[in-house]
CSV table of C-alpha atoms in Angstrom, one decimal:
chain,number,residue,atom,x,y,z
A,1,MET,CA,49.4,294.8,51.0
A,2,ARG,CA,50.9,297.3,48.6
A,3,SER,CA,51.9,299.5,51.5
A,4,ALA,CA,53.5,296.6,53.3
A,5,VAL,CA,55.6,295.7,50.2
A,6,ALA,CA,56.7,299.4,49.9
A,7,PHE,CA,57.7,299.4,53.6
A,8,LEU,CA,59.6,296.2,53.2
A,9,THR,CA,61.4,297.5,50.1
A,10,THR,CA,62.3,300.7,52.0
A,11,VAL,CA,63.7,298.7,54.9
A,12,LEU,CA,65.8,296.5,52.6
A,13,LEU,CA,67.2,299.5,50.7
A,14,PHE,CA,68.1,301.3,53.9
A,15,THR,CA,69.7,298.1,55.4
A,16,SER,CA,71.8,297.4,52.3
A,17,GLY,CA,72.8,301.1,52.1
A,18,CYS,CA,74.0,301.0,55.7
A,19,ALA,CA,75.9,297.8,55.1
A,20,ALA,CA,77.6,299.3,52.0
A,21,LEU,CA,78.5,302.4,54.0
A,22,SER,CA,79.8,300.3,56.9
A,23,GLY,CA,81.9,298.3,54.5
A,24,SER,CA,83.4,301.4,52.8
A,25,GLN,CA,84.3,302.9,56.2
A,26,GLY,CA,85.6,299.8,57.9
A,27,GLY,CA,87.4,298.0,55.0
A,28,ASP,CA,91.0,298.3,54.1
A,29,PRO,CA,92.0,300.8,51.3
A,30,ASP,CA,93.6,299.7,48.1
A,31,TYR,CA,97.3,299.6,49.2
A,32,ALA,CA,100.0,300.5,46.6
A,33,VAL,CA,103.1,298.5,45.9
A,34,THR,CA,105.8,300.8,47.4
A,35,ALA,CA,106.1,302.4,50.8
A,36,GLU,CA,106.4,305.8,49.2
A,37,GLU,CA,103.2,305.5,47.3
A,38,ASN,CA,101.3,304.5,50.4
A,39,LEU,CA,102.8,307.4,52.3
A,40,LEU,CA,101.5,309.7,49.5
A,41,LEU,CA,98.1,308.1,49.6
A,42,GLY,CA,98.0,308.5,53.4
A,43,SER,CA,99.0,312.1,53.2
A,44,ASP,CA,96.3,312.8,50.6
A,45,ALA,CA,93.7,311.2,52.9
A,46,LEU,CA,95.0,313.2,55.9
A,47,GLU,CA,94.8,316.4,53.9
A,48,ASN,CA,91.2,315.5,53.1
A,49,LYS,CA,90.5,314.8,56.8
A,50,ASP,CA,89.8,311.1,56.0
A,51,PHE,CA,91.6,310.2,59.3
A,52,LEU,CA,90.7,306.5,59.3
A,53,LYS,CA,92.0,305.9,55.8
A,54,ALA,CA,95.1,307.9,56.5
A,55,GLN,CA,95.8,305.9,59.7
A,56,LYS,CA,95.5,302.7,57.8
A,57,TYR,CA,98.0,303.7,55.1
A,58,PHE,CA,100.5,304.9,57.7
A,59,GLU,CA,100.2,301.9,59.9
A,60,TYR,CA,100.5,299.7,56.8
A,61,VAL,CA,103.8,301.3,55.9
A,62,ARG,CA,105.1,301.0,59.4
A,63,ALA,CA,104.2,297.3,59.6
A,64,LYS,CA,105.0,296.3,56.0
A,65,PHE,CA,108.3,298.2,55.5
A,66,PRO,CA,109.8,298.4,59.1
A,67,TYR,CA,113.4,298.7,57.9
A,68,GLN,CA,112.8,301.4,55.3
A,69,GLU,CA,113.1,305.1,56.0
A,70,ALA,CA,109.5,305.4,55.0
A,71,ALA,CA,108.5,303.6,58.2
A,72,ARG,CA,110.1,306.5,60.2
A,73,GLU,CA,108.1,309.0,58.1
A,74,ALA,CA,105.0,307.0,58.8
A,75,GLU,CA,105.6,307.3,62.5
A,76,LEU,CA,105.7,311.0,62.2
A,77,ARG,CA,102.6,311.1,60.0
A,78,LEU,CA,100.7,309.1,62.6
A,79,ALA,CA,101.6,311.8,65.1
A,80,ASP,CA,100.6,314.5,62.7
A,81,LEU,CA,97.3,312.6,62.3
A,82,ASP,CA,96.5,312.8,66.0
A,83,PHE,CA,97.5,316.5,65.9
A,84,ALA,CA,95.1,317.1,63.0
A,85,ARG,CA,92.4,315.3,65.0
A,86,GLU,CA,93.1,317.7,68.0
A,87,ALA,CA,94.1,314.7,70.1
A,88,PHE,CA,97.0,316.7,71.5
A,89,PRO,CA,98.1,314.5,74.4
A,90,GLU,CA,98.2,311.5,72.0
A,91,ALA,CA,100.1,313.4,69.4
A,92,ARG,CA,102.6,314.6,72.0
A,93,ASP,CA,103.2,311.1,73.2
A,94,GLN,CA,103.9,310.0,69.6
A,95,TYR,CA,106.3,312.8,68.9
A,96,GLN,CA,108.1,312.2,72.1
A,97,SER,CA,108.4,308.5,71.3
A,98,PHE,CA,109.9,309.3,67.9
A,99,ILE,CA,112.5,311.5,69.6
A,100,LYS,CA,113.5,308.8,72.0
A,101,LEU,CA,113.6,306.1,69.3
A,102,HIS,CA,115.4,308.2,66.7
A,103,PRO,CA,117.4,310.9,68.4
A,104,THR,CA,119.7,311.4,65.4
A,105,HIS,CA,117.0,311.5,62.7
A,106,PRO,CA,117.0,314.5,60.4
A,107,LYS,CA,113.5,315.4,61.4
A,108,VAL,CA,113.9,315.1,65.2
A,109,ASP,CA,113.7,318.9,65.4
A,110,TYR,CA,110.3,318.7,63.6
A,111,ALA,CA,109.1,316.2,66.2
A,112,ALA,CA,110.3,318.3,69.1
A,113,PHE,CA,108.7,321.5,67.7
A,114,ARG,CA,105.4,319.8,67.0
A,115,SER,CA,105.4,318.2,70.5
A,116,ALA,CA,105.8,321.7,72.0
A,117,LEU,CA,103.1,323.0,69.7
A,118,THR,CA,100.6,320.6,71.1
A,119,HIS,CA,100.6,322.8,74.3
A,120,VAL,CA,100.1,325.9,72.2
A,121,GLU,CA,97.1,324.4,70.4
A,122,ASP,CA,95.6,323.5,73.8
A,123,TYR,CA,95.8,327.1,75.3
A,124,PRO,CA,92.6,328.5,77.0
A,125,SER,CA,90.3,330.0,74.4
A,126,ASP,CA,89.5,333.7,74.1
A,127,PHE,CA,86.1,332.9,72.6
A,128,PHE,CA,83.8,335.9,73.3
A,129,ALA,CA,81.2,333.9,75.2
A,130,LEU,CA,83.8,332.6,77.7
A,131,PRO,CA,85.8,334.4,80.4
A,132,PRO,CA,89.1,336.0,79.2
A,133,SER,CA,92.0,333.6,78.9
A,134,GLU,CA,94.0,335.4,81.7
A,135,GLU,CA,91.2,334.3,84.1
A,136,LYS,CA,91.6,330.6,83.3
A,137,ASP,CA,94.0,327.9,84.3
A,138,GLN,CA,97.5,328.7,82.8
A,139,ALA,CA,99.0,325.2,83.0
A,140,GLU,CA,99.1,324.7,79.2
A,141,ILE,CA,100.6,328.1,78.6
A,142,ARG,CA,103.3,327.5,81.2
A,143,ALA,CA,104.0,324.1,79.5
A,144,GLY,CA,104.0,325.8,76.1
A,145,LEU,CA,106.6,328.3,77.4
A,146,SER,CA,108.9,325.7,79.0
A,147,THR,CA,108.8,323.4,76.0
A,148,MET,CA,109.4,326.2,73.4
A,149,GLU,CA,112.3,327.4,75.5
A,150,GLU,CA,113.7,323.9,75.7
A,151,PHE,CA,113.3,323.5,72.0
A,152,LEU,CA,115.3,326.7,71.4
A,153,ARG,CA,118.1,325.5,73.7
A,154,GLN,CA,118.3,322.2,71.9
A,155,TYR,CA,117.7,323.3,68.3
A,156,PRO,CA,118.8,326.9,68.0
A,157,ASP,CA,119.6,326.5,64.3
A,158,SER,CA,116.4,324.7,63.4
A,159,GLN,CA,114.2,326.1,60.7
A,160,TYR,CA,111.4,326.1,63.3
A,161,ALA,CA,113.4,328.3,65.8
A,162,PRO,CA,111.9,331.6,64.6
A,163,GLU,CA,108.3,330.3,65.1
A,164,ALA,CA,109.3,328.7,68.4
A,165,LYS,CA,110.6,332.1,69.6
A,166,LYS,CA,107.3,333.8,68.6
A,167,HIS,CA,105.3,331.2,70.6
A,168,ALA,CA,107.6,331.6,73.6
A,169,ASP,CA,107.2,335.4,73.5
A,170,GLU,CA,103.4,335.0,73.2
A,171,ALA,CA,103.4,332.6,76.2
A,172,ARG,CA,105.4,335.1,78.3
A,173,LYS,CA,103.0,337.9,77.4
A,174,ARG,CA,100.0,335.8,78.3
A,175,LEU,CA,101.5,334.6,81.6
A,176,ALA,CA,102.4,338.2,82.5
A,177,GLU,CA,98.9,339.3,81.7
A,178,HIS,CA,97.6,336.6,84.1
A,179,GLU,CA,99.9,337.8,86.9
A,180,LEU,CA,98.7,341.4,86.3
A,181,TYR,CA,95.1,340.2,86.4
A,182,VAL,CA,95.7,338.4,89.8
A,183,ALA,CA,97.6,341.5,91.2
A,184,ARG,CA,94.6,343.7,90.3
A,185,PHE,CA,92.3,341.2,91.9
A,186,TYR,CA,94.2,341.7,95.1
A,187,THR,CA,94.3,345.5,94.5
A,188,LYS,CA,90.5,345.6,94.6
A,189,ARG,CA,90.7,344.0,98.0
A,190,GLU,CA,93.5,346.3,99.2
A,191,ARG,CA,95.8,343.3,99.9
A,192,TRP,CA,98.9,345.4,99.1
A,193,LYS,CA,101.5,342.8,100.2
A,194,ALA,CA,100.0,340.2,97.8
A,195,VAL,CA,99.9,342.8,95.1
A,196,ALA,CA,103.6,343.6,95.5
A,197,GLN,CA,104.5,339.9,95.6
A,198,ARG,CA,102.6,339.1,92.3
A,199,LEU,CA,104.1,342.1,90.5
A,200,GLU,CA,107.6,341.4,91.7
A,201,GLY,CA,107.2,337.9,90.4
A,202,LEU,CA,105.9,339.1,87.1
A,203,LEU,CA,108.9,341.4,86.6
A,204,VAL,CA,111.4,338.7,87.4
A,205,LYS,CA,109.9,335.9,85.5
A,206,TYR,CA,108.5,337.7,82.4
A,207,PRO,CA,110.7,340.8,81.7
A,208,GLY,CA,110.2,342.8,78.5
A,209,THR,CA,106.5,342.0,78.0
A,210,PRO,CA,104.0,344.7,76.9
A,211,VAL,CA,102.5,344.9,80.4
A,212,GLU,CA,105.9,345.7,82.0
A,213,GLU,CA,105.1,349.5,82.3
A,214,GLU,CA,101.7,348.9,83.9
A,215,ALA,CA,103.3,346.3,86.3
A,216,LEU,CA,106.0,348.8,87.4
A,217,PHE,CA,103.7,351.7,88.1
A,218,ASP,CA,101.2,349.4,89.9
A,219,LEU,CA,104.1,348.0,92.0
A,220,HIS,CA,105.1,351.6,92.9
A,221,ALA,CA,101.6,352.3,94.0
A,222,ALA,CA,101.5,349.1,96.1
A,223,TYR,CA,104.7,350.1,97.9
A,224,VAL,CA,103.3,353.6,98.6
A,225,LYS,CA,100.2,351.9,100.1
A,226,LEU,CA,102.6,349.7,102.2
A,227,ASN,CA,104.4,352.9,103.5
A,228,ASP,CA,107.6,351.6,102.0
A,229,PRO,CA,109.2,354.7,100.3
A,230,LYS,CA,112.5,353.0,99.7
A,231,ARG,CA,111.0,350.2,97.6
A,232,ALA,CA,108.6,352.7,95.9
A,233,GLU,CA,111.6,354.8,94.8
A,234,GLU,CA,113.6,351.7,93.7
A,235,THR,CA,110.6,350.7,91.5
A,236,LEU,CA,110.6,354.1,89.8
A,237,ARG,CA,114.4,353.6,89.2
A,238,GLN,CA,113.6,350.3,87.7
A,239,VAL,CA,111.3,352.1,85.2
A,240,LEU,CA,114.4,354.2,84.2
A,241,ARG,CA,116.5,351.1,83.7
A,242,ARG,CA,114.0,348.9,81.9
A,243,LEU,CA,112.3,351.5,79.8
A,244,PRO,CA,114.9,354.2,79.0
A,245,GLY,CA,113.9,357.0,76.6
A,246,THR,CA,110.2,356.3,76.8
A,247,PRO,CA,107.3,358.4,78.1
A,248,ALA,CA,107.2,356.0,81.1
A,249,ALA,CA,110.8,356.9,82.0
A,250,GLU,CA,110.0,360.6,81.7
A,251,LYS,CA,107.0,360.0,84.0
A,252,ALA,CA,109.1,358.1,86.5
A,253,GLN,CA,111.8,360.9,86.4
A,254,ARG,CA,109.1,363.5,87.3
A,255,MET,CA,107.8,361.3,90.1
A,256,LEU,CA,111.3,361.0,91.5
A,257,GLY,CA,111.6,364.8,91.4
A,258,THR,CA,115.0,364.8,89.7
């Protein structure tokens, strides 16, 4: 009998605890009087990764104060919330919606930059247990490059432009590394025409990357294998034009015999 009472007491305590927990998670927070105060409360909740509470504060501001500037800020913060949750497609949609609805808003460049940044955050991982990122699908990196370049065209004077340029340069580097990886895949199979096509594409689309020197000398070797001395020579002259004053240019000069 005593054990049965103890068991029943335990069950009741567990059930009431769960109910209390459920109520604290599912109930509305204590909203403040002004829109600005609710925005601050939502921002604090977001910083503490209490995403549900943050969402409720921001949605409250948007619904309760639709004609105040705070409502526009709440829209951005809801997008930031999805970004923080790593729900990148959803965040991108919200940033894009903000841009369409408020094209002259002072923070439209912030929305555009963050929209582009959702692609960067979704790049293939270089985690040691996984294949290298250059071996994986490059769709998000291509999207990251195109959206960062578009951002720089539209908002060249934005405070986010320097960071956008860094992301664009990094995307070009990663895409060039992927093209070099594919070219070397074909090299192992002695498919020299495919090698030349990939490397020519790399040099046209992604000039100035750290792999440019390797790509040029690999392209020269491919044209030698294809018995195309004219293009092989032109590739060495490209080295002189693209990398003047470097050890690579000196090497190309020696190979040209001039």
